[in-house]
JSON list of C-alpha atoms in Angstrom, two decimals:
[
{"chain": "D", "resi": 1100, "resn": "ASP", "atom": "CA", "xyz": [158.88, 86.35, 143.50]},
{"chain": "D", "resi": 1101, "resn": "VAL", "atom": "CA", "xyz": [159.86, 89.78, 143.81]},
{"chain": "D", "resi": 1102, "resn": "LYS", "atom": "CA", "xyz": [157.23, 91.62, 145.33]},
{"chain": "D", "resi": 1103, "resn": "VAL", "atom": "CA", "xyz": [157.90, 95.77, 144.78]},
{"chain": "D", "resi": 1104, "resn": "THR", "atom": "CA", "xyz": [155.79, 98.38, 146.50]},
{"chain": "D", "resi": 1105, "resn": "GLN", "atom": "CA", "xyz": [155.86, 101.79, 146.64]},
{"chain": "D", "resi": 1106, "resn": "SER", "atom": "CA", "xyz": [153.12, 103.57, 149.39]},
{"chain": "D", "resi": 1107, "resn": "SER", "atom": "CA", "xyz": [150.38, 104.15, 147.23]},
{"chain": "D", "resi": 1108, "resn": "ARG", "atom": "CA", "xyz": [148.84, 104.04, 144.41]},
{"chain": "D", "resi": 1109, "resn": "TYR", "atom": "CA", "xyz": [147.13, 107.63, 143.76]},
{"chain": "D", "resi": 1110, "resn": "LEU", "atom": "CA", "xyz": [148.07, 110.42, 145.78]},
{"chain": "D", "resi": 1111, "resn": "VAL", "atom": "CA", "xyz": [146.54, 114.71, 145.19]},
{"chain": "D", "resi": 1112, "resn": "LYS", "atom": "CA", "xyz": [149.22, 117.00, 145.91]},
{"chain": "D", "resi": 1113, "resn": "ARG", "atom": "CA", "xyz": [148.51, 121.08, 146.24]},
{"chain": "D", "resi": 1114, "resn": "THR", "atom": "CA", "xyz": [151.57, 123.36, 144.85]},
{"chain": "D", "resi": 1115, "resn": "GLY", "atom": "CA", "xyz": [154.64, 123.94, 146.90]},
{"chain": "D", "resi": 1116, "resn": "GLU", "atom": "CA", "xyz": [153.71, 121.20, 149.23]},
{"chain": "D", "resi": 1117, "resn": "LYS", "atom": "CA", "xyz": [156.71, 118.51, 150.24]},
{"chain": "D", "resi": 1118, "resn": "VAL", "atom": "CA", "xyz": [156.65, 115.08, 148.80]},
{"chain": "D", "resi": 1119, "resn": "PHE", "atom": "CA", "xyz": [157.36, 111.78, 149.51]},
{"chain": "D", "resi": 1120, "resn": "LEU", "atom": "CA", "xyz": [156.79, 108.93, 147.38]},
{"chain": "D", "resi": 1121, "resn": "GLU", "atom": "CA", "xyz": [158.31, 105.76, 149.43]},
{"chain": "D", "resi": 1122, "resn": "CYS", "atom": "CA", "xyz": [159.32, 102.26, 147.51]},
{"chain": "D", "resi": 1123, "resn": "VAL", "atom": "CA", "xyz": [160.76, 98.95, 148.85]},
{"chain": "D", "resi": 1124, "resn": "GLN", "atom": "CA", "xyz": [161.49, 95.85, 147.85]},
{"chain": "D", "resi": 1125, "resn": "ASP", "atom": "CA", "xyz": [161.78, 92.87, 149.64]},
{"chain": "D", "resi": 1126, "resn": "MET", "atom": "CA", "xyz": [164.64, 90.67, 148.05]},
{"chain": "D", "resi": 1127, "resn": "ASP", "atom": "CA", "xyz": [168.09, 92.00, 148.92]},
{"chain": "D", "resi": 1128, "resn": "HIS", "atom": "CA", "xyz": [168.32, 93.95, 145.63]},
{"chain": "D", "resi": 1129, "resn": "GLU", "atom": "CA", "xyz": [171.05, 96.66, 145.26]},
{"chain": "D", "resi": 1130, "resn": "ASN", "atom": "CA", "xyz": [170.40, 99.05, 142.75]},
{"chain": "D", "resi": 1131, "resn": "MET", "atom": "CA", "xyz": [167.19, 100.70, 142.84]},
{"chain": "D", "resi": 1132, "resn": "PHE", "atom": "CA", "xyz": [165.93, 103.67, 140.83]},
{"chain": "D", "resi": 1133, "resn": "TRP", "atom": "CA", "xyz": [162.88, 105.53, 140.54]},
{"chain": "D", "resi": 1134, "resn": "TYR", "atom": "CA", "xyz": [160.47, 106.91, 136.98]},
{"chain": "D", "resi": 1135, "resn": "ARG", "atom": "CA", "xyz": [158.75, 108.65, 136.09]},
{"chain": "D", "resi": 1136, "resn": "GLN", "atom": "CA", "xyz": [156.45, 107.86, 132.59]},
{"chain": "D", "resi": 1137, "resn": "ASP", "atom": "CA", "xyz": [154.69, 110.49, 130.56]},
{"chain": "D", "resi": 1138, "resn": "PRO", "atom": "CA", "xyz": [152.46, 109.54, 127.69]},
{"chain": "D", "resi": 1139, "resn": "GLY", "atom": "CA", "xyz": [154.66, 109.94, 124.72]},
{"chain": "D", "resi": 1140, "resn": "LEU", "atom": "CA", "xyz": [158.28, 110.03, 126.47]},
{"chain": "D", "resi": 1141, "resn": "GLY", "atom": "CA", "xyz": [157.97, 106.10, 127.87]},
{"chain": "D", "resi": 1142, "resn": "LEU", "atom": "CA", "xyz": [159.59, 105.77, 131.34]},
{"chain": "D", "resi": 1143, "resn": "ARG", "atom": "CA", "xyz": [162.98, 108.71, 132.30]},
{"chain": "D", "resi": 1144, "resn": "LEU", "atom": "CA", "xyz": [164.81, 108.46, 134.74]},
{"chain": "D", "resi": 1145, "resn": "ILE", "atom": "CA", "xyz": [164.88, 110.65, 137.92]},
{"chain": "D", "resi": 1146, "resn": "TYR", "atom": "CA", "xyz": [167.51, 108.59, 140.16]},
{"chain": "D", "resi": 1147, "resn": "PHE", "atom": "CA", "xyz": [169.43, 105.52, 140.58]},
{"chain": "D", "resi": 1148, "resn": "SER", "atom": "CA", "xyz": [170.99, 103.61, 143.58]},
{"chain": "D", "resi": 1149, "resn": "TYR", "atom": "CA", "xyz": [173.51, 101.20, 143.56]},
{"chain": "D", "resi": 1150, "resn": "ASP", "atom": "CA", "xyz": [173.43, 100.98, 147.20]},
{"chain": "D", "resi": 1151, "resn": "VAL", "atom": "CA", "xyz": [172.73, 101.95, 150.56]},
{"chain": "D", "resi": 1152, "resn": "LYS", "atom": "CA", "xyz": [173.37, 106.31, 150.73]},
{"chain": "D", "resi": 1153, "resn": "MET", "atom": "CA", "xyz": [174.22, 105.98, 147.87]},
{"chain": "D", "resi": 1154, "resn": "LYS", "atom": "CA", "xyz": [172.53, 108.03, 144.34]},
{"chain": "D", "resi": 1155, "resn": "GLU", "atom": "CA", "xyz": [173.29, 108.42, 141.11]},
{"chain": "D", "resi": 1156, "resn": "LYS", "atom": "CA", "xyz": [171.74, 111.50, 138.80]},
{"chain": "D", "resi": 1157, "resn": "GLY", "atom": "CA", "xyz": [169.20, 110.00, 135.81]},
{"chain": "D", "resi": 1158, "resn": "ASP", "atom": "CA", "xyz": [167.99, 112.07, 133.03]},
{"chain": "D", "resi": 1159, "resn": "ILE", "atom": "CA", "xyz": [165.39, 114.86, 134.79]},
{"chain": "D", "resi": 1160, "resn": "PRO", "atom": "CA", "xyz": [167.20, 114.86, 138.58]},
{"chain": "D", "resi": 1161, "resn": "GLU", "atom": "CA", "xyz": [165.93, 118.68, 138.85]},
{"chain": "D", "resi": 1162, "resn": "GLY", "atom": "CA", "xyz": [163.11, 119.38, 141.27]},
{"chain": "D", "resi": 1163, "resn": "TYR", "atom": "CA", "xyz": [163.35, 116.16, 143.21]},
{"chain": "D", "resi": 1164, "resn": "SER", "atom": "CA", "xyz": [166.28, 113.88, 146.00]},
{"chain": "D", "resi": 1165, "resn": "VAL", "atom": "CA", "xyz": [166.20, 110.85, 146.97]},
{"chain": "D", "resi": 1166, "resn": "SER", "atom": "CA", "xyz": [167.31, 108.97, 149.91]},
{"chain": "D", "resi": 1167, "resn": "ARG", "atom": "CA", "xyz": [167.88, 105.52, 150.53]},
{"chain": "D", "resi": 1168, "resn": "GLU", "atom": "CA", "xyz": [169.10, 104.46, 154.49]},
{"chain": "D", "resi": 1169, "resn": "LYS", "atom": "CA", "xyz": [168.14, 101.21, 154.55]},
{"chain": "D", "resi": 1170, "resn": "LYS", "atom": "CA", "xyz": [169.23, 98.74, 151.40]},
{"chain": "D", "resi": 1171, "resn": "GLU", "atom": "CA", "xyz": [165.42, 97.83, 150.98]},
{"chain": "D", "resi": 1172, "resn": "ARG", "atom": "CA", "xyz": [164.25, 101.00, 151.02]},
{"chain": "D", "resi": 1173, "resn": "PHE", "atom": "CA", "xyz": [164.16, 104.47, 147.96]},
{"chain": "D", "resi": 1174, "resn": "SER", "atom": "CA", "xyz": [162.43, 107.76, 147.89]},
{"chain": "D", "resi": 1175, "resn": "LEU", "atom": "CA", "xyz": [161.93, 109.77, 145.98]},
{"chain": "D", "resi": 1176, "resn": "ILE", "atom": "CA", "xyz": [160.96, 113.67, 147.72]},
{"chain": "D", "resi": 1177, "resn": "LEU", "atom": "CA", "xyz": [159.92, 116.81, 145.79]},
{"chain": "D", "resi": 1178, "resn": "GLU", "atom": "CA", "xyz": [160.91, 119.33, 147.74]},
{"chain": "D", "resi": 1179, "resn": "SER", "atom": "CA", "xyz": [158.49, 121.71, 146.13]},
{"chain": "D", "resi": 1180, "resn": "ALA", "atom": "CA", "xyz": [156.09, 120.14, 144.13]},
{"chain": "D", "resi": 1181, "resn": "SER", "atom": "CA", "xyz": [154.95, 121.78, 140.78]},
{"chain": "D", "resi": 1182, "resn": "THR", "atom": "CA", "xyz": [151.89, 120.91, 138.58]},
{"chain": "D", "resi": 1183, "resn": "ASN", "atom": "CA", "xyz": [154.22, 119.48, 136.07]},
{"chain": "D", "resi": 1184, "resn": "GLN", "atom": "CA", "xyz": [155.43, 117.28, 137.84]},
{"chain": "D", "resi": 1185, "resn": "THR", "atom": "CA", "xyz": [152.05, 115.22, 137.32]},
{"chain": "D", "resi": 1186, "resn": "SER", "atom": "CA", "xyz": [153.01, 112.06, 136.59]},
{"chain": "D", "resi": 1187, "resn": "MET", "atom": "CA", "xyz": [153.11, 108.07, 136.99]},
{"chain": "D", "resi": 1188, "resn": "TYR", "atom": "CA", "xyz": [155.95, 107.76, 138.92]},
{"chain": "D", "resi": 1189, "resn": "LEU", "atom": "CA", "xyz": [157.88, 103.73, 138.94]},
{"chain": "D", "resi": 1190, "resn": "CYS", "atom": "CA", "xyz": [159.44, 102.09, 141.41]},
{"chain": "D", "resi": 1191, "resn": "ALA", "atom": "CA", "xyz": [162.16, 99.48, 139.58]},
{"chain": "D", "resi": 1192, "resn": "SER", "atom": "CA", "xyz": [164.96, 97.44, 142.19]},
{"chain": "D", "resi": 1193, "resn": "SER", "atom": "CA", "xyz": [167.66, 94.98, 140.41]},
{"chain": "D", "resi": 1194, "resn": "LEU", "atom": "CA", "xyz": [170.25, 92.06, 140.98]},
{"chain": "D", "resi": 1195, "resn": "GLY", "atom": "CA", "xyz": [173.52, 93.87, 139.49]},
{"chain": "D", "resi": 1196, "resn": "ARG", "atom": "CA", "xyz": [172.92, 94.31, 135.54]},
{"chain": "D", "resi": 1197, "resn": "GLY", "atom": "CA", "xyz": [169.84, 91.76, 135.63]},
{"chain": "D", "resi": 1198, "resn": "GLY", "atom": "CA", "xyz": [166.22, 92.56, 134.44]},
{"chain": "D", "resi": 1199, "resn": "GLN", "atom": "CA", "xyz": [164.12, 95.03, 136.74]},
{"chain": "D", "resi": 1200, "resn": "TYR", "atom": "CA", "xyz": [161.19, 94.62, 138.68]},
{"chain": "D", "resi": 1201, "resn": "PHE", "atom": "CA", "xyz": [158.56, 97.44, 138.87]},
{"chain": "D", "resi": 1202, "resn": "GLY", "atom": "CA", "xyz": [156.62, 98.85, 141.59]},
{"chain": "D", "resi": 1203, "resn": "PRO", "atom": "CA", "xyz": [152.51, 99.00, 140.70]},
{"chain": "D", "resi": 1204, "resn": "GLY", "atom": "CA", "xyz": [153.88, 102.64, 140.67]},
{"chain": "D", "resi": 1205, "resn": "THR", "atom": "CA", "xyz": [151.88, 106.08, 142.11]},
{"chain": "D", "resi": 1206, "resn": "ARG", "atom": "CA", "xyz": [149.98, 108.93, 140.39]},
{"chain": "D", "resi": 1207, "resn": "LEU", "atom": "CA", "xyz": [150.30, 111.39, 141.57]},
{"chain": "D", "resi": 1208, "resn": "THR", "atom": "CA", "xyz": [148.44, 114.80, 141.02]},
{"chain": "D", "resi": 1209, "resn": "VAL", "atom": "CA", "xyz": [149.41, 117.79, 141.22]},
{"chain": "D", "resi": 1210, "resn": "THR", "atom": "CA", "xyz": [146.98, 120.90, 141.64]},
{"chain": "F", "resi": 1129, "resn": "GLY", "atom": "CA", "xyz": [174.07, 111.88, 125.70]},
{"chain": "F", "resi": 1130, "resn": "GLN", "atom": "CA", "xyz": [172.78, 108.88, 124.79]},
{"chain": "F", "resi": 1131, "resn": "GLN", "atom": "CA", "xyz": [169.33, 108.35, 122.49]},
{"chain": "F", "resi": 1132, "resn": "VAL", "atom": "CA", "xyz": [167.00, 104.92, 122.63]},
{"chain": "F", "resi": 1133, "resn": "MET", "atom": "CA", "xyz": [165.00, 105.50, 119.59]},
{"chain": "F", "resi": 1134, "resn": "GLN", "atom": "CA", "xyz": [162.76, 102.78, 119.35]},
{"chain": "F", "resi": 1135, "resn": "ILE", "atom": "CA", "xyz": [159.58, 102.26, 116.16]},
{"chain": "F", "resi": 1136, "resn": "PRO", "atom": "CA", "xyz": [156.57, 102.56, 115.89]},
{"chain": "F", "resi": 1137, "resn": "GLN", "atom": "CA", "xyz": [155.29, 103.85, 118.40]},
{"chain": "F", "resi": 1138, "resn": "TYR", "atom": "CA", "xyz": [151.52, 101.94, 117.78]},
{"chain": "F", "resi": 1139, "resn": "GLN", "atom": "CA", "xyz": [150.93, 98.77, 116.16]},
{"chain": "F", "resi": 1140, "resn": "HIS", "atom": "CA", "xyz": [147.46, 97.58, 115.15]},
{"chain": "F", "resi": 1141, "resn": "VAL", "atom": "CA", "xyz": [147.68, 93.78, 114.13]},
{"chain": "F", "resi": 1142, "resn": "GLN", "atom": "CA", "xyz": [144.43, 91.25, 113.55]},
{"chain": "F", "resi": 1143, "resn": "GLU", "atom": "CA", "xyz": [144.56, 88.61, 115.59]},
{"chain": "F", "resi": 1144, "resn": "GLY", "atom": "CA", "xyz": [147.15, 85.61, 114.02]},
{"chain": "F", "resi": 1145, "resn": "GLU", "atom": "CA", "xyz": [149.65, 88.55, 112.40]},
{"chain": "F", "resi": 1146, "resn": "ASP", "atom": "CA", "xyz": [153.32, 88.48, 113.11]},
{"chain": "F", "resi": 1147, "resn": "PHE", "atom": "CA", "xyz": [154.93, 92.28, 114.60]},
{"chain": "F", "resi": 1148, "resn": "THR", "atom": "CA", "xyz": [158.41, 93.59, 115.50]},
{"chain": "F", "resi": 1149, "resn": "THR", "atom": "CA", "xyz": [158.86, 96.25, 117.07]},
{"chain": "F", "resi": 1150, "resn": "TYR", "atom": "CA", "xyz": [162.43, 97.88, 115.83]},
{"chain": "F", "resi": 1151, "resn": "CYS", "atom": "CA", "xyz": [165.15, 99.95, 118.84]},
{"chain": "F", "resi": 1152, "resn": "ASN", "atom": "CA", "xyz": [168.04, 101.54, 117.61]},
{"chain": "F", "resi": 1153, "resn": "SER", "atom": "CA", "xyz": [170.44, 102.81, 120.33]},
{"chain": "F", "resi": 1154, "resn": "SER", "atom": "CA", "xyz": [172.69, 106.08, 118.92]},
{"chain": "F", "resi": 1155, "resn": "THR", "atom": "CA", "xyz": [175.25, 104.33, 120.85]},
{"chain": "F", "resi": 1156, "resn": "THR", "atom": "CA", "xyz": [176.72, 101.51, 121.14]},
{"chain": "F", "resi": 1157, "resn": "LEU", "atom": "CA", "xyz": [175.05, 99.39, 124.06]},
{"chain": "F", "resi": 1158, "resn": "SER", "atom": "CA", "xyz": [176.72, 96.93, 126.83]},
{"chain": "F", "resi": 1159, "resn": "ASN", "atom": "CA", "xyz": [173.17, 95.28, 127.43]},
{"chain": "F", "resi": 1160, "resn": "ILE", "atom": "CA", "xyz": [169.39, 96.20, 126.45]},
{"chain": "F", "resi": 1161, "resn": "GLN", "atom": "CA", "xyz": [166.01, 94.64, 128.10]},
{"chain": "F", "resi": 1162, "resn": "TRP", "atom": "CA", "xyz": [163.34, 94.41, 127.32]},
{"chain": "F", "resi": 1163, "resn": "TYR", "atom": "CA", "xyz": [160.05, 94.82, 129.25]},
{"chain": "F", "resi": 1164, "resn": "LYS", "atom": "CA", "xyz": [156.23, 94.52, 128.49]},
{"chain": "F", "resi": 1165, "resn": "GLN", "atom": "CA", "xyz": [152.97, 96.69, 129.93]},
{"chain": "F", "resi": 1166, "resn": "ARG", "atom": "CA", "xyz": [149.82, 95.69, 129.65]},
{"chain": "F", "resi": 1167, "resn": "PRO", "atom": "CA", "xyz": [147.26, 98.57, 130.12]},
{"chain": "F", "resi": 1168, "resn": "GLY", "atom": "CA", "xyz": [147.10, 99.96, 133.55]},
{"chain": "F", "resi": 1169, "resn": "GLY", "atom": "CA", "xyz": [149.68, 97.70, 134.63]},
{"chain": "F", "resi": 1170, "resn": "HIS", "atom": "CA", "xyz": [153.22, 98.69, 135.16]},
{"chain": "F", "resi": 1171, "resn": "PRO", "atom": "CA", "xyz": [156.68, 97.53, 132.69]},
{"chain": "F", "resi": 1172, "resn": "VAL", "atom": "CA", "xyz": [157.26, 93.83, 134.03]},
{"chain": "F", "resi": 1173, "resn": "PHE", "atom": "CA", "xyz": [160.61, 92.30, 132.13]},
{"chain": "F", "resi": 1174, "resn": "LEU", "atom": "CA", "xyz": [161.19, 90.22, 129.32]},
{"chain": "F", "resi": 1175, "resn": "ILE", "atom": "CA", "xyz": [164.53, 89.50, 128.57]},
{"chain": "F", "resi": 1176, "resn": "GLN", "atom": "CA", "xyz": [168.20, 90.80, 128.41]},
{"chain": "F", "resi": 1177, "resn": "LEU", "atom": "CA", "xyz": [170.20, 90.04, 125.18]},
{"chain": "F", "resi": 1178, "resn": "VAL", "atom": "CA", "xyz": [174.04, 90.66, 125.98]},
{"chain": "F", "resi": 1179, "resn": "LYS", "atom": "CA", "xyz": [176.03, 88.88, 122.87]},
{"chain": "F", "resi": 1180, "resn": "SER", "atom": "CA", "xyz": [176.73, 90.84, 119.15]},
{"chain": "F", "resi": 1181, "resn": "GLY", "atom": "CA", "xyz": [173.95, 88.75, 116.99]},
{"chain": "F", "resi": 1182, "resn": "GLU", "atom": "CA", "xyz": [172.29, 86.86, 120.28]},
{"chain": "F", "resi": 1183, "resn": "VAL", "atom": "CA", "xyz": [168.98, 85.92, 119.31]},
{"chain": "F", "resi": 1184, "resn": "LYS", "atom": "CA", "xyz": [166.80, 84.24, 122.14]},
{"chain": "F", "resi": 1185, "resn": "LYS", "atom": "CA", "xyz": [163.20, 82.65, 122.04]},
{"chain": "F", "resi": 1186, "resn": "GLN", "atom": "CA", "xyz": [160.31, 82.82, 124.47]},
{"chain": "F", "resi": 1187, "resn": "LYS", "atom": "CA", "xyz": [157.53, 80.37, 122.79]},
{"chain": "F", "resi": 1188, "resn": "ARG", "atom": "CA", "xyz": [157.23, 83.11, 120.33]},
{"chain": "F", "resi": 1189, "resn": "LEU", "atom": "CA", "xyz": [158.62, 85.99, 120.77]},
{"chain": "F", "resi": 1190, "resn": "THR", "atom": "CA", "xyz": [162.39, 86.50, 119.19]},
{"chain": "F", "resi": 1191, "resn": "PHE", "atom": "CA", "xyz": [164.47, 88.59, 120.20]},
{"chain": "F", "resi": 1192, "resn": "GLN", "atom": "CA", "xyz": [167.34, 89.76, 118.83]},
{"chain": "F", "resi": 1193, "resn": "PHE", "atom": "CA", "xyz": [170.47, 92.58, 119.35]},
{"chain": "F", "resi": 1194, "resn": "GLY", "atom": "CA", "xyz": [172.27, 93.67, 116.36]},
{"chain": "F", "resi": 1195, "resn": "GLU", "atom": "CA", "xyz": [175.82, 92.92, 115.20]},
{"chain": "F", "resi": 1196, "resn": "ALA", "atom": "CA", "xyz": [177.27, 96.14, 116.55]},
{"chain": "F", "resi": 1197, "resn": "LYS", "atom": "CA", "xyz": [174.75, 96.43, 119.86]},
{"chain": "F", "resi": 1198, "resn": "LYS", "atom": "CA", "xyz": [173.12, 99.28, 118.57]},
{"chain": "F", "resi": 1199, "resn": "ASN", "atom": "CA", "xyz": [169.54, 97.85, 118.00]},
{"chain": "F", "resi": 1200, "resn": "SER", "atom": "CA", "xyz": [168.07, 95.40, 118.76]},
{"chain": "F", "resi": 1201, "resn": "SER", "atom": "CA", "xyz": [164.08, 94.05, 117.53]},
{"chain": "F", "resi": 1202, "resn": "LEU", "atom": "CA", "xyz": [161.31, 91.75, 119.21]},
{"chain": "F", "resi": 1203, "resn": "HIS", "atom": "CA", "xyz": [159.70, 90.07, 116.74]},
{"chain": "F", "resi": 1204, "resn": "ILE", "atom": "CA", "xyz": [156.60, 88.09, 118.45]},
{"chain": "F", "resi": 1205, "resn": "THR", "atom": "CA", "xyz": [154.66, 85.22, 115.40]},
{"chain": "F", "resi": 1206, "resn": "ALA", "atom": "CA", "xyz": [150.74, 84.92, 115.12]},
{"chain": "F", "resi": 1207, "resn": "THR", "atom": "CA", "xyz": [150.14, 87.26, 117.52]},
{"chain": "F", "resi": 1208, "resn": "GLN", "atom": "CA", "xyz": [147.61, 87.34, 120.05]},
{"chain": "F", "resi": 1209, "resn": "THR", "atom": "CA", "xyz": [145.08, 89.26, 122.18]},
{"chain": "F", "resi": 1210, "resn": "THR", "atom": "CA", "xyz": [146.40, 88.21, 125.44]},
{"chain": "F", "resi": 1211, "resn": "ASP", "atom": "CA", "xyz": [149.81, 90.17, 123.58]},
{"chain": "F", "resi": 1212, "resn": "VAL", "atom": "CA", "xyz": [147.92, 93.42, 123.35]},
{"chain": "F", "resi": 1213, "resn": "GLY", "atom": "CA", "xyz": [150.13, 96.20, 125.24]},
{"chain": "F", "resi": 1214, "resn": "THR", "atom": "CA", "xyz": [152.64, 98.75, 125.23]},
{"chain": "F", "resi": 1215, "resn": "TYR", "atom": "CA", "xyz": [156.94, 97.18, 124.90]},
{"chain": "F", "resi": 1216, "resn": "PHE", "atom": "CA", "xyz": [159.75, 98.78, 125.49]},
{"chain": "F", "resi": 1217, "resn": "CYS", "atom": "CA", "xyz": [163.61, 98.34, 125.11]},
{"chain": "F", "resi": 1218, "resn": "ALA", "atom": "CA", "xyz": [165.84, 99.87, 127.88]},
{"chain": "F", "resi": 1219, "resn": "GLY", "atom": "CA", "xyz": [169.57, 100.01, 126.82]},
{"chain": "F", "resi": 1220, "resn": "SER", "atom": "CA", "xyz": [172.84, 100.25, 129.44]},
{"chain": "F", "resi": 1221, "resn": "ALA", "atom": "CA", "xyz": [175.78, 101.77, 128.08]},
{"chain": "F", "resi": 1222, "resn": "SER", "atom": "CA", "xyz": [178.96, 100.06, 129.46]},
{"chain": "F", "resi": 1223, "resn": "GLY", "atom": "CA", "xyz": [180.58, 100.31, 133.54]},
{"chain": "F", "resi": 1224, "resn": "THR", "atom": "CA", "xyz": [176.91, 101.12, 134.52]},
{"chain": "F", "resi": 1225, "resn": "TYR", "atom": "CA", "xyz": [173.49, 100.63, 135.94]},
{"chain": "F", "resi": 1226, "resn": "LYS", "atom": "CA", "xyz": [171.99, 103.22, 134.17]},
{"chain": "F", "resi": 1227, "resn": "TYR", "atom": "CA", "xyz": [168.71, 102.69, 131.13]},
{"chain": "F", "resi": 1228, "resn": "ILE", "atom": "CA", "xyz": [167.58, 104.73, 128.93]},
{"chain": "F", "resi": 1229, "resn": "PHE", "atom": "CA", "xyz": [164.24, 103.63, 127.51]},
{"chain": "F", "resi": 1230, "resn": "GLY", "atom": "CA", "xyz": [163.28, 103.45, 124.30]},
{"chain": "F", "resi": 1231, "resn": "THR", "atom": "CA", "xyz": [159.28, 105.23, 124.11]},
{"chain": "F", "resi": 1232, "resn": "GLY", "atom": "CA", "xyz": [157.98, 102.00, 123.65]},
{"chain": "F", "resi": 1233, "resn": "THR", "atom": "CA", "xyz": [155.54, 100.04, 120.64]},
{"chain": "F", "resi": 1234, "resn": "ARG", "atom": "CA", "xyz": [151.63, 99.74, 121.99]},
{"chain": "F", "resi": 1235, "resn": "LEU", "atom": "CA", "xyz": [150.65, 96.49, 120.33]},
{"chain": "F", "resi": 1236, "resn": "LYS", "atom": "CA", "xyz": [146.97, 96.42, 119.48]},
{"chain": "F", "resi": 1237, "resn": "VAL", "atom": "CA", "xyz": [145.75, 92.92, 118.21]},
{"chain": "F", "resi": 1238, "resn": "LEU", "atom": "CA", "xyz": [142.15, 93.14, 116.96]},
{"chain": "F", "resi": 1239, "resn": "ALA", "atom": "CA", "xyz": [140.57, 89.43, 117.24]}
]
């Protein structure tokens, strides 16, 4: 079974802090994704990566950056957290154009 | 940009009734995926459709991809309480690993 793990289930940060969200997958998938999920808006793609050190912007990359130094690990960075970044963050991985396997999510609250 | 609309937003059914959710894309898709998210859980990949007019079945679930590859549907026959959750479609245009998710249909099944 594919396993995607995320570093925290719940996180509370203050406005202006730098926030790191980590995602690790154990199935050697080349593609990894970061989404945020908000009520009524579904899942929106922030960034994705199709290979180590490769990344592409999704639909809402502003205020975020990513890092993929190793194939199994994809990090999402909030450079300076703001209250409008309070959300559920979901990481996913996939093999080729196959189905995406999601982690359990990190519920981030920025106060 | 590419948009994926999903209707209805909510559906309440009596146990045993059928349920259908529809997904419509503003552009032609290369493939479409369907996911289920249980309350409090993360999206779980159900199936992928690639060919025009394709129909796939998983027990009581029937998935269809439209002839023009711009729409798709998920039909559940004789719903059960275990079908409760939000169903998302996600479409990808040709030449990209980027998927646009629909806003989801939340299904409640009344026993």
